[in-house]
Short mmCIF file of C-alpha atoms in Angstrom, two decimals:
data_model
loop_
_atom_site.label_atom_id
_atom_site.label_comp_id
_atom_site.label_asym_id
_atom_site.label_seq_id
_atom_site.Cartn_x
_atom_site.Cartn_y
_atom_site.Cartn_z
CA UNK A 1 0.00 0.00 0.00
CA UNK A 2 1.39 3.13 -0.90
CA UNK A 3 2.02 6.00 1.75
CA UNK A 4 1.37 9.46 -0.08
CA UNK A 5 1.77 13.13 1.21
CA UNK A 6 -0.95 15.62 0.44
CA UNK A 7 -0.77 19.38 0.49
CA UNK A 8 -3.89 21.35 1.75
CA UNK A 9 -4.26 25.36 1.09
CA UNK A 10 -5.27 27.73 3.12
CA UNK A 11 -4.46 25.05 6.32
CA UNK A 12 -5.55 27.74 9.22
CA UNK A 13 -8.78 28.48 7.82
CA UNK A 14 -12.06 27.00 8.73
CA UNK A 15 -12.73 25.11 6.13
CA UNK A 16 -8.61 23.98 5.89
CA UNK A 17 -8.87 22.77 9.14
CA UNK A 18 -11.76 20.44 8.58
CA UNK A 19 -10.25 19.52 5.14
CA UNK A 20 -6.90 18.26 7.67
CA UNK A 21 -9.02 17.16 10.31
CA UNK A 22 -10.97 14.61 8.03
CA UNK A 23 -8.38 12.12 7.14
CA UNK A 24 -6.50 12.07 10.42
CA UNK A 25 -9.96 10.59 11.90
CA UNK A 26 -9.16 7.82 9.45
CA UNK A 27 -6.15 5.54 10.59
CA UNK A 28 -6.30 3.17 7.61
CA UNK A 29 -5.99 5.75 4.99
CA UNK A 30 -2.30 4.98 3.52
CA UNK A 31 -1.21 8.70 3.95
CA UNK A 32 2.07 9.36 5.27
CA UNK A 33 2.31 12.86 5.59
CA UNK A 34 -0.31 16.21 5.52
CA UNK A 35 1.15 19.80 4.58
CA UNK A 36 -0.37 22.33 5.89
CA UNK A 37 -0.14 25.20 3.98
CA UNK A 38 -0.32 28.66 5.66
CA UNK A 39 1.06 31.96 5.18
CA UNK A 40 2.69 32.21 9.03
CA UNK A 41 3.32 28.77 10.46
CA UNK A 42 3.90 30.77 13.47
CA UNK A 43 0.61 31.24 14.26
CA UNK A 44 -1.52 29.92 16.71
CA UNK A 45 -3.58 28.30 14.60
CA UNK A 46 -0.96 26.64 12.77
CA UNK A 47 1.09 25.73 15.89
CA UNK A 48 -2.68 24.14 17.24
CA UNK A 49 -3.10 22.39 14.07
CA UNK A 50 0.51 20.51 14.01
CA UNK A 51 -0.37 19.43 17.21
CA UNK A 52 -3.27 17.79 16.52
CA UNK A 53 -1.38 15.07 14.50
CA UNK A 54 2.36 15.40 14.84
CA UNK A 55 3.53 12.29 13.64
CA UNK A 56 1.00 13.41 10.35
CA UNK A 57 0.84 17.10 9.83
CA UNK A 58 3.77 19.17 8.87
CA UNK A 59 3.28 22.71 8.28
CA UNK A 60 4.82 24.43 5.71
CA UNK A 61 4.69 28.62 4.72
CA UNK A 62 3.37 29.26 1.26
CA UNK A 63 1.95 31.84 -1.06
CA UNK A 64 -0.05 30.74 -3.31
CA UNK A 65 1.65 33.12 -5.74
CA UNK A 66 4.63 31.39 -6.17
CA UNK A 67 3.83 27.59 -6.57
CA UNK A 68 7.32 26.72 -6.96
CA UNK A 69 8.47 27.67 -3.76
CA UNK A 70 5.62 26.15 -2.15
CA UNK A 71 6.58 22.33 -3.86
CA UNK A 72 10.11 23.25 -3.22
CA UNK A 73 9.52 23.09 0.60
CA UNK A 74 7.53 20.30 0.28
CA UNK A 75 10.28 17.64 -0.96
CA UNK A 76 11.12 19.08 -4.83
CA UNK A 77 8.70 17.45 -7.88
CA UNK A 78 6.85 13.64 -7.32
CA UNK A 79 6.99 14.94 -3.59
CA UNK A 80 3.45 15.42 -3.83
CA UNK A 81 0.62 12.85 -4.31
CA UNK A 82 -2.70 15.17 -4.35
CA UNK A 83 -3.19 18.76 -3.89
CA UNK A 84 -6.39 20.12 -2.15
CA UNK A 85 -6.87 23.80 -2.61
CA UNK A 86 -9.30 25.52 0.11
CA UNK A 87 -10.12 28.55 -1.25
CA UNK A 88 -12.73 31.30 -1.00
CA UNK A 89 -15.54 31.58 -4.09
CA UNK A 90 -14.66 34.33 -6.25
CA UNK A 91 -17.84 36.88 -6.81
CA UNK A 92 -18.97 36.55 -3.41
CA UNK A 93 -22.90 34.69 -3.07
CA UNK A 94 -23.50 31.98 -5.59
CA UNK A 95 -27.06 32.06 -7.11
CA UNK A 96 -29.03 29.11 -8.60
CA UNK A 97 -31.63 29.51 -11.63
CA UNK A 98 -33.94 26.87 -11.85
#
């Protein structure tokens, strides 16, 4: 089984966190290692959020402006299994026509 390391955006945020939160509940899932993406991996947030899973969840500062940095600090290219980018809706409220 392989043992893959996936990069979540936006890691301190609400909707991060769960994202994180999620497959740590799940012991069986073959992942080896979380990044936690986050502009200030000083934070308390992010310092809360590597302690929830320390053997699992690394956190890692990023700007989403400069990918290449960002994959550089996460082990160089084929690092990276999956990629799941938290982000905000552009446009603000979403509306529906039926």
């Amino acid at each position: 089984m392989a043992n893959w390391t996936v990069l979540i955006t936006s890691a301190t945020g609400r909707q991060g966190d769960a994202t994180i939160s999620a497959p740590v509940a799940l012991p069986d899932l073959p992942l080896q290692k979380l990044l936690a993406l986050t502009r200030n991996p000083d934070s308390a947030a992010a310092k809360a959020l590597a302690g929830n899973s320390p053997n699992k969840i690394s956190v890692i500062r990023g700007d989403l402006d400069n990918s290449d940095a960002i994959f550089d600090s996460a082990g160089g290219q084929g690092a990276v299994w999956g990629v799941f980018s938290v982000q905000k809706a552009l446009g603000g409220r979403c509306e529906f026509e039926e």
